[in-house]
PDB file of C-alpha atoms in Angstrom:
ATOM      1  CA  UNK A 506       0.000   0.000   0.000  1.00  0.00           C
ATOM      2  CA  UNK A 507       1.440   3.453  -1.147  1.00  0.00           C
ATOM      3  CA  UNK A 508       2.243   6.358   1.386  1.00  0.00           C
ATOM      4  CA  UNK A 509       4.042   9.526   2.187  1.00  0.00           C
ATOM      5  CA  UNK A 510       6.680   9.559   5.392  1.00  0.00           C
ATOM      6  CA  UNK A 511       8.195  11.713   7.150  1.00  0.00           C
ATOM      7  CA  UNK A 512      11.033  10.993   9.205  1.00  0.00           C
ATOM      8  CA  UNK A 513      11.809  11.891  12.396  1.00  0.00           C
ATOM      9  CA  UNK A 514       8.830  12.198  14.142  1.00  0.00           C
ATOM     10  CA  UNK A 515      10.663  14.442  16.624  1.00  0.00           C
ATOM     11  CA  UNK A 516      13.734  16.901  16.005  1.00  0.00           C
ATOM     12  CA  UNK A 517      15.533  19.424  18.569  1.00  0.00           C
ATOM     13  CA  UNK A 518      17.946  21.858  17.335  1.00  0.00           C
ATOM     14  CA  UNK A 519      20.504  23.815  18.878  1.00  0.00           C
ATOM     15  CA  UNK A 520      20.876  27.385  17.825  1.00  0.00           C
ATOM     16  CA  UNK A 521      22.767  28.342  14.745  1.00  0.00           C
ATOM     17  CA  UNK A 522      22.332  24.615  13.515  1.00  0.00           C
ATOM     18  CA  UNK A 523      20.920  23.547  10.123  1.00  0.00           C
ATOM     19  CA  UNK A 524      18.821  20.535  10.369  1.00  0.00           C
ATOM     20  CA  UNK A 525      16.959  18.548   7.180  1.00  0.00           C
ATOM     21  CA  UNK A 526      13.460  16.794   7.485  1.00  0.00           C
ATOM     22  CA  UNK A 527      13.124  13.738   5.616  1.00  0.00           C
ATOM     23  CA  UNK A 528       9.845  13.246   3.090  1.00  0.00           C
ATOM     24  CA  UNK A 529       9.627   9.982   1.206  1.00  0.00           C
ATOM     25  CA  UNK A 530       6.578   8.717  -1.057  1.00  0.00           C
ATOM     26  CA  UNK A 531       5.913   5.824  -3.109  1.00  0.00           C
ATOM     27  CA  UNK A 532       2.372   6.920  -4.654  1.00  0.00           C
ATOM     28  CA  UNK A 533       3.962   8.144  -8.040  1.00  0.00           C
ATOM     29  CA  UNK A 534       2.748  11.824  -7.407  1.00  0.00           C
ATOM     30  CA  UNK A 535       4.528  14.266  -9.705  1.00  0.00           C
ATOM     31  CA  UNK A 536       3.923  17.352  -6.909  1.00  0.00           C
ATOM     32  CA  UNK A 537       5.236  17.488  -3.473  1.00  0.00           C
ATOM     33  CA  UNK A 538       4.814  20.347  -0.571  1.00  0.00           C
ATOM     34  CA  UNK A 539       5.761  21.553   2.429  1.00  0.00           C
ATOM     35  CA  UNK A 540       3.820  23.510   4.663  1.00  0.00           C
ATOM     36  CA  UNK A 541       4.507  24.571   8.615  1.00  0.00           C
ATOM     37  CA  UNK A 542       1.968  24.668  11.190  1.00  0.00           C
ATOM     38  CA  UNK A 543       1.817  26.812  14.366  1.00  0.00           C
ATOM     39  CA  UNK A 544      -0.116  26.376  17.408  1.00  0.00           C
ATOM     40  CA  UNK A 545      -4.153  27.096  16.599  1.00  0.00           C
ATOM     41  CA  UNK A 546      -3.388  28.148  12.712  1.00  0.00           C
ATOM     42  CA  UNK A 547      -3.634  26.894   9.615  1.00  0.00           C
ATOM     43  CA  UNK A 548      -1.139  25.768   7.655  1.00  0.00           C
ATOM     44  CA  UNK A 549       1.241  27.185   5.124  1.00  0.00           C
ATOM     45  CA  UNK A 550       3.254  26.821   2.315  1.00  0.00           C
ATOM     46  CA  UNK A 551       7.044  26.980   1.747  1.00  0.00           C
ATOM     47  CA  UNK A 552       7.799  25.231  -0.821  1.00  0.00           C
ATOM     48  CA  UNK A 553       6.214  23.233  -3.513  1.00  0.00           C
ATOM     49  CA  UNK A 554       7.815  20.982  -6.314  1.00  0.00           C
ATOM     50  CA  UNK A 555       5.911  19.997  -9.811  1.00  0.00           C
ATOM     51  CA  UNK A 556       8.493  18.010 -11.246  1.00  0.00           C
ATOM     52  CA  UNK A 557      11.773  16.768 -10.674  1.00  0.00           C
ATOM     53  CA  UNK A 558      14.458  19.249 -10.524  1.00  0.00           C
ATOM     54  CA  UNK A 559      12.083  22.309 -10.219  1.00  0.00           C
ATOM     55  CA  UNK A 560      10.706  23.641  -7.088  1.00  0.00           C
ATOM     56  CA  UNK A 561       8.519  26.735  -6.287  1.00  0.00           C
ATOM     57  CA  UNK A 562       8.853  29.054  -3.164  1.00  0.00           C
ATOM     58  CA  UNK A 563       5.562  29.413  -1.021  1.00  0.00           C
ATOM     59  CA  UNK A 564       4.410  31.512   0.856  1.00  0.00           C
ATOM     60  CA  UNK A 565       7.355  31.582   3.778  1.00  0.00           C
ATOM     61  CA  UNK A 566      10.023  30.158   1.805  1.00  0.00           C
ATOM     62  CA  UNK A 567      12.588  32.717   4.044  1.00  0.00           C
ATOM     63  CA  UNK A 568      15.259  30.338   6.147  1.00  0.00           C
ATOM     64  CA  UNK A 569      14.160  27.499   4.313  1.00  0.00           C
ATOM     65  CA  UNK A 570      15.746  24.850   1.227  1.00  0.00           C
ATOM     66  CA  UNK A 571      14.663  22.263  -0.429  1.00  0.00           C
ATOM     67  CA  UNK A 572      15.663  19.955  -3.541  1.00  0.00           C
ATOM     68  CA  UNK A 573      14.060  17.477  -5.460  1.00  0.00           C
ATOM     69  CA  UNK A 574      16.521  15.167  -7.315  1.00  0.00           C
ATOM     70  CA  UNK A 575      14.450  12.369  -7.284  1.00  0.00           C
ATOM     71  CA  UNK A 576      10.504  12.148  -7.695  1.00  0.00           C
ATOM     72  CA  UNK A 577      10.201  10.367  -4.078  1.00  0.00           C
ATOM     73  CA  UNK A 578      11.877  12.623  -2.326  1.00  0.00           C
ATOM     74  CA  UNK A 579      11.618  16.300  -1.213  1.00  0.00           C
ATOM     75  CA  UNK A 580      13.736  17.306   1.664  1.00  0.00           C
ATOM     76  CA  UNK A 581      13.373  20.199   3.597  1.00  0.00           C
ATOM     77  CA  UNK A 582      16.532  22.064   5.277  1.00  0.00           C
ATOM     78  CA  UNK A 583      15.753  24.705   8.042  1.00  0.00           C
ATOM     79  CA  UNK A 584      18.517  26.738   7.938  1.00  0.00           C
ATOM     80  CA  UNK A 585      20.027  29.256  10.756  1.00  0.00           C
ATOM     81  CA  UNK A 586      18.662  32.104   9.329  1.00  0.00           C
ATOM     82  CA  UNK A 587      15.089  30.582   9.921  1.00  0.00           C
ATOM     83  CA  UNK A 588      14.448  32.729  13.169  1.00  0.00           C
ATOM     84  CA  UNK A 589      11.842  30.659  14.707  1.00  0.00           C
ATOM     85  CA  UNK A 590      11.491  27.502  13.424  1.00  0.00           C
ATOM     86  CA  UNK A 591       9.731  26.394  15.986  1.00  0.00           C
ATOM     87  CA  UNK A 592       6.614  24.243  14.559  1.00  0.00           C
ATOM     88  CA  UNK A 593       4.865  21.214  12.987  1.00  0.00           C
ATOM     89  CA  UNK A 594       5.930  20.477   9.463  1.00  0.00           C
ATOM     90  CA  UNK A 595       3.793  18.528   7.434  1.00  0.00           C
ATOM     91  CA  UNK A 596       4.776  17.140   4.045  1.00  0.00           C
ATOM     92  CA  UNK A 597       2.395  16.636   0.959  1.00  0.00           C
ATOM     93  CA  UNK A 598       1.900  15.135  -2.028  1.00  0.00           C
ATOM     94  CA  UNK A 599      -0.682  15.078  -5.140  1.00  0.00           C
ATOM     95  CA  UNK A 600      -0.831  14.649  -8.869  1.00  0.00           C
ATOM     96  CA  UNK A 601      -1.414  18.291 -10.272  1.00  0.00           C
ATOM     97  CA  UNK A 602      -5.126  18.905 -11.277  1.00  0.00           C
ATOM     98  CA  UNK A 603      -6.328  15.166 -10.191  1.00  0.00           C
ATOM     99  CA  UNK A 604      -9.810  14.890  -8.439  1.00  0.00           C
ATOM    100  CA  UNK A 605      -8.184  12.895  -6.106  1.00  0.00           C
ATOM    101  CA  UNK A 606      -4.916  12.386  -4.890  1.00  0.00           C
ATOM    102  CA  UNK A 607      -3.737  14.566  -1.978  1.00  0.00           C
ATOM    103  CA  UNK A 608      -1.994  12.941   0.695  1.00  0.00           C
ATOM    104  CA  UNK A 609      -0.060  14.724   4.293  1.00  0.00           C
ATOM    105  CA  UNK A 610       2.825  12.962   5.778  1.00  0.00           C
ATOM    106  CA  UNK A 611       2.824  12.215   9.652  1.00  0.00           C
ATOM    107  CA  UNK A 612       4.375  15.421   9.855  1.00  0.00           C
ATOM    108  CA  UNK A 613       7.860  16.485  12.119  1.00  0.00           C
ATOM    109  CA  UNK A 614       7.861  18.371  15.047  1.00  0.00           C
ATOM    110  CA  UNK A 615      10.554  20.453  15.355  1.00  0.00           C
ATOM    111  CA  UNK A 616      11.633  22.205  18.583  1.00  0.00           C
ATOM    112  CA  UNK A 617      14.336  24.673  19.251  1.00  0.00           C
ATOM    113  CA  UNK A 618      16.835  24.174  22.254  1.00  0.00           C
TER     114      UNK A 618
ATOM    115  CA  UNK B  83      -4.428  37.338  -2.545  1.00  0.00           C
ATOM    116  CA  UNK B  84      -6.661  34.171  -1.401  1.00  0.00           C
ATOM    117  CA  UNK B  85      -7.500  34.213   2.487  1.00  0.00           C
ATOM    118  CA  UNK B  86      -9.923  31.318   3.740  1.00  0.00           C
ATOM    119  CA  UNK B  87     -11.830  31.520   7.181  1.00  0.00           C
ATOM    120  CA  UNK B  88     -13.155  29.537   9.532  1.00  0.00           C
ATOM    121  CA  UNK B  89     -16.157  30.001  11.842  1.00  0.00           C
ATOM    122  CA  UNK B  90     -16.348  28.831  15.078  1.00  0.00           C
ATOM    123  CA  UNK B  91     -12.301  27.932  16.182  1.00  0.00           C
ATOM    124  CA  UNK B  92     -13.402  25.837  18.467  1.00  0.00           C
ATOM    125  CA  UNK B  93     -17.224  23.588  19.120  1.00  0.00           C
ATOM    126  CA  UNK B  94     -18.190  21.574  21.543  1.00  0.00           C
ATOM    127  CA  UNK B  95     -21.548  19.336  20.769  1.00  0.00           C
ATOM    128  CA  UNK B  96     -23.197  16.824  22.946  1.00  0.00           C
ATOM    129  CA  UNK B  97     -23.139  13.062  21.010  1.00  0.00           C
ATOM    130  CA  UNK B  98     -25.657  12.546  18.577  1.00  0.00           C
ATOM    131  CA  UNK B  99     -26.355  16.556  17.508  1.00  0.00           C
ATOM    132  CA  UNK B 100     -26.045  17.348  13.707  1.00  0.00           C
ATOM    133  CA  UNK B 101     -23.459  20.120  13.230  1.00  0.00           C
ATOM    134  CA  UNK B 102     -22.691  22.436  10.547  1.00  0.00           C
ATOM    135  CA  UNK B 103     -18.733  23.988   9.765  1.00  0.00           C
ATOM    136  CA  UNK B 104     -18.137  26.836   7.866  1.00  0.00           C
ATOM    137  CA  UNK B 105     -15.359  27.514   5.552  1.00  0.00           C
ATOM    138  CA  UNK B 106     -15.640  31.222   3.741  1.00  0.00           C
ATOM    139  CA  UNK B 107     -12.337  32.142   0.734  1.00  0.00           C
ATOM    140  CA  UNK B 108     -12.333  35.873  -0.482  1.00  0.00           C
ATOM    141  CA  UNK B 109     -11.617  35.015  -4.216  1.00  0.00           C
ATOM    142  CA  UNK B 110     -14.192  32.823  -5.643  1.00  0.00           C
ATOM    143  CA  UNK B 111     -12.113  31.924  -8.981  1.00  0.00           C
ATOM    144  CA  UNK B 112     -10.961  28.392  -6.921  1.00  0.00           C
ATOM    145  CA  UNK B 113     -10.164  25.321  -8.598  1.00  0.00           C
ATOM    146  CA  UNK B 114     -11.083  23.232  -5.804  1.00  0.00           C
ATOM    147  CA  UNK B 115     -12.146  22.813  -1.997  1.00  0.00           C
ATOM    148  CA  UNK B 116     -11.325  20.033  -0.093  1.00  0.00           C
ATOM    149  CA  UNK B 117     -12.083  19.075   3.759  1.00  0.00           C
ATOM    150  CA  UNK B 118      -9.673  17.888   5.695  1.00  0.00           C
ATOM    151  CA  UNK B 119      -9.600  15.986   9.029  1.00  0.00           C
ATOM    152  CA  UNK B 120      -6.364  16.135  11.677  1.00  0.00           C
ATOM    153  CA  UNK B 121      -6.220  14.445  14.921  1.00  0.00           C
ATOM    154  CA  UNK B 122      -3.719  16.180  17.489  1.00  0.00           C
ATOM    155  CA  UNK B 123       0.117  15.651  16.975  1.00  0.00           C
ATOM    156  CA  UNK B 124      -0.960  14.017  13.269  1.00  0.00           C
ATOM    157  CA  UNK B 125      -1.018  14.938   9.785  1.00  0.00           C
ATOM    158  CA  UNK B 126      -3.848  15.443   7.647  1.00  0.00           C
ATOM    159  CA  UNK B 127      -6.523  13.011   6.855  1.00  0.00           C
ATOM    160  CA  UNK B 128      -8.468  14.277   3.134  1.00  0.00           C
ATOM    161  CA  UNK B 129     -12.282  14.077   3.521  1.00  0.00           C
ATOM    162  CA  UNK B 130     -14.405  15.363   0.609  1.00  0.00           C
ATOM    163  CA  UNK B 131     -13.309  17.546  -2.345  1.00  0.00           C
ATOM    164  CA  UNK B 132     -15.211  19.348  -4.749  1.00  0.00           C
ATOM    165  CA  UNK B 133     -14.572  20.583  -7.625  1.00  0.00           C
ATOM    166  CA  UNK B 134     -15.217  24.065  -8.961  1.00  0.00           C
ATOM    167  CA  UNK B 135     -18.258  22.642 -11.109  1.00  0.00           C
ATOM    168  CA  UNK B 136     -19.902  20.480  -7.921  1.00  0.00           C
ATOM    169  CA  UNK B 137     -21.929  21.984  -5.609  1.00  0.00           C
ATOM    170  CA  UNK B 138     -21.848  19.229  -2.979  1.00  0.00           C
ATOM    171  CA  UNK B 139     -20.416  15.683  -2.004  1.00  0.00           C
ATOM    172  CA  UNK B 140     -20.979  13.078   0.450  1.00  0.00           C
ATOM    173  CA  UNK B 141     -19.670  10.497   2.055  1.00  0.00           C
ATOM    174  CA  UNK B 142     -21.202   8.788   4.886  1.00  0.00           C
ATOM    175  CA  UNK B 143     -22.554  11.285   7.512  1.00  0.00           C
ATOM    176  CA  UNK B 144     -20.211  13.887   6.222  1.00  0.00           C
ATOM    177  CA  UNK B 145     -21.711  16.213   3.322  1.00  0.00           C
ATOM    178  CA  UNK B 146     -19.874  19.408   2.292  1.00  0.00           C
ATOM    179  CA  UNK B 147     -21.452  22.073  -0.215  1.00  0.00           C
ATOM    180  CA  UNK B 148     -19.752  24.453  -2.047  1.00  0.00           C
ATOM    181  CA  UNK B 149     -21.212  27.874  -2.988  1.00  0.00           C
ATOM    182  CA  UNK B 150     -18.398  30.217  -5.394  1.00  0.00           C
ATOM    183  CA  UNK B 151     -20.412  32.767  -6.004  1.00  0.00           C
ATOM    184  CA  UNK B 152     -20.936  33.761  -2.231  1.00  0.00           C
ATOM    185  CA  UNK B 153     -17.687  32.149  -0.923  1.00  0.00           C
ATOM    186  CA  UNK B 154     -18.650  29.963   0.898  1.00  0.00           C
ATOM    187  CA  UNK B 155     -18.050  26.320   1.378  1.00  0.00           C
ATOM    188  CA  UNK B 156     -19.889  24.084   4.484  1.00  0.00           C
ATOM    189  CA  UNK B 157     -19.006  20.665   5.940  1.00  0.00           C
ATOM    190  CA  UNK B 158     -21.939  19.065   7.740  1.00  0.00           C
ATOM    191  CA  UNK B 159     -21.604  15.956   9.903  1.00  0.00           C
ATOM    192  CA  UNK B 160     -24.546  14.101  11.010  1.00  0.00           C
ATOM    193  CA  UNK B 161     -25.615  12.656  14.279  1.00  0.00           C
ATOM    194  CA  UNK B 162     -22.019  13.167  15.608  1.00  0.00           C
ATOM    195  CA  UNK B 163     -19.961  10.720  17.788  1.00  0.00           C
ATOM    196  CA  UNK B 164     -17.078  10.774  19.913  1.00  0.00           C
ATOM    197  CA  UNK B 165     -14.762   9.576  17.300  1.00  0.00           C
ATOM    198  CA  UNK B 166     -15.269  12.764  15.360  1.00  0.00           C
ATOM    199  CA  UNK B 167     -13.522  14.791  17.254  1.00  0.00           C
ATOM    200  CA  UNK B 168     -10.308  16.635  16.212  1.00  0.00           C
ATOM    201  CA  UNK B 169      -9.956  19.533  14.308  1.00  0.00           C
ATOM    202  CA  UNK B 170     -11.389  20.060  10.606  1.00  0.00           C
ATOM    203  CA  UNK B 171      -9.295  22.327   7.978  1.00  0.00           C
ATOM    204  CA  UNK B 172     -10.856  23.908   4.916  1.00  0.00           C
ATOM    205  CA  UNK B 173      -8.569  24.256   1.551  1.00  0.00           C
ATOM    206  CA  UNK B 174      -8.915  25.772  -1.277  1.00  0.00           C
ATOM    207  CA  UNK B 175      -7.253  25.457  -4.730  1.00  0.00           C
ATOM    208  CA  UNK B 176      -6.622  28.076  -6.738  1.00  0.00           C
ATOM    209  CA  UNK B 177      -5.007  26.559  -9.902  1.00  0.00           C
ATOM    210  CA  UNK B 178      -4.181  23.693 -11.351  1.00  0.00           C
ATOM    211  CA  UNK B 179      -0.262  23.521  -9.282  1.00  0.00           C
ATOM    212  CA  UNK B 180      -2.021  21.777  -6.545  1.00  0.00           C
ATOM    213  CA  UNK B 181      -1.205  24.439  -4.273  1.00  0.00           C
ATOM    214  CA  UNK B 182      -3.872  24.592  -1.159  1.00  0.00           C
ATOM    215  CA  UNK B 183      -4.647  27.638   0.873  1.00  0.00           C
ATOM    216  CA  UNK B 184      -5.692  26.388   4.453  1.00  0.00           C
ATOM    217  CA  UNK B 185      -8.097  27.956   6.694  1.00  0.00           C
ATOM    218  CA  UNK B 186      -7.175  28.037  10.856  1.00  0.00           C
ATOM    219  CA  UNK B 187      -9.382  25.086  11.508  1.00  0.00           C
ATOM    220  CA  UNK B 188     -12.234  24.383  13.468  1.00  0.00           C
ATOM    221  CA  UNK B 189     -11.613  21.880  16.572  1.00  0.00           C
ATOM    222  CA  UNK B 190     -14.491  19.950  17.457  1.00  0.00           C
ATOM    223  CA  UNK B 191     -15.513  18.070  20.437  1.00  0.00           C
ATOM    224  CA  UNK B 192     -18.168  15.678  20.573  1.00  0.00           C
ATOM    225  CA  UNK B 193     -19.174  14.856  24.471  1.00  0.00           C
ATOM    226  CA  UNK B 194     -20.742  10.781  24.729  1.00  0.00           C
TER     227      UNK B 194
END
C-alpha cells in the first residue's frame, strides 16, 4: 500500500544549527509540498515541487531549502537564518489537477533548544 | 491574494447533535475545496473535495457544499460521535499547481 513519510517524528535543534526533514513517497505523485503549522493556525506553504528538478517558493520560503533530485523525495533544510522555526511540518503530495490524490505525511515536530 | 476563514475555532456538541462547519475564501475563482480531518500531533486526513463545477459531495454522515459565487463552502456531519472529534481544515485550490490555501481550523468536540 502506497504512502508519504516523514522521518523523524521528533527533532531538537541547537541554535545556529541547520537541520533537514526527511519526506519519502511511493504513490507516483509528480507534486510534493511543504507547509509549517503553528499552534491554533492553519497551515502554510514553503515550498512546492511539480516536477523533478524544479521547485517553487511558497508563501514563507525565508530560512528554508529544499531539492528534489528524485521524484520520491523532497527534503526540507531549516537553515540558521530561519528565526523561529519552531513548529509542525507537514509534508504533501498530489498529482497536479487530479480529483483525487492529496496525501499529508505524519508530519515532524521540530523544537528549538 | 486568497485568504480562507473559519467560523467557530473551536465547538463543543453533545453526542448525537447534527453540526454544521463553515469555511468562507475571499476570491471565488478556486479550482477546488477540499475538507480535511487532523487528529492532534498528526497529519492530515483528506475528507471530501469538490470541484469548482460540484456543488456538494458526500460520504457517509459527512456532506460538504460548495457555494463560489458567495464564498462559501460548508461541511456538515450528522448525528455526531465521539470519534469525530479533532480539528477540521478547509482548503482551497486556486489553480491547477495543486497548491492549497488552508483555513485556521475548526476543533471539534463531541461529548458521549
Amino acid at each position: 500500500d502506497g504512502g508519504i513519510t516523514q522521518s523523524p517524528k521528533y527533532l531538537f535543534r541547537k541554535e545556529g544549527q541547520n537541520v533537514t526533514l526527511s519526506c519519502e513517497q511511493n504513490l507516483n505523485h509528480d507534486a510534493m509540498y511543504w507547509y509549517r503549522q503553528d499552534p491554533g493556525q492553519g497551515l502554510r506553504l514553503i515550498y512546492y515541487s511539480q516536477i523533478v528538478n524544479d521547485f517553487q517558493k511558497g508563501d514563507i520560503a525565508e530560512g528554508y531549502s529544499v531539492s528534489r533530485e528524485k521524484k520520491e523525495s523532497f527534503p526540507l533544510t531549516v537553515t540558521s537564518a530561519q528565526k523561529n522555526p519552531t513548529a509542525f511540518y507537514l509534508c504533501a503530495s498530489s498529482i497536479p489537477g487530479a480529483a483525487q490524490g492529496f496525501r499529508f505525511g505524519q508530519g515532524t515536530r521540530l523544537t528549538v533548544v | 491574494k486568497q485568504e480562507v476563514t473559519q467560523i467557530p475555532a473551536a465547538l463543543s456538541v453533545p453526542e448525537g447533535e447534527n453540526l454544521v462547519l463553515n469555511c468562507s475564501f475571499t476570491d471565488s475563482a478556486i479550482y477546488n475545496l477540499q475538507w480535511f480531518r487532523q487528529d492532534p500531533g498528526k497529519g492530515l486526513t483528506s475528507l471530501l473535495l469538490i470541484q469548482s463545477s460540484q456543488r456538494e459531495q458526500t460520504s457517509g454522515r459527512l456532506n460538504a457544499s460548495l457555494d463560489k459565487s458567495s464564498g462559501r463552502s460548508t461541511l456538515y456531519i450528522a448525528a455526531s460521535q465521539p470519534g469525530d472529534s479533532a480539528t477540521y481544515l478547509c482548503a482551497v485550490g486556486s489553480g491547477n499547481t495543486g497548491k492549497l490555501i488552508f483555513g485556521q481550523g475548526t476543533t471539534l468536540q463531541v461529548k458521549p
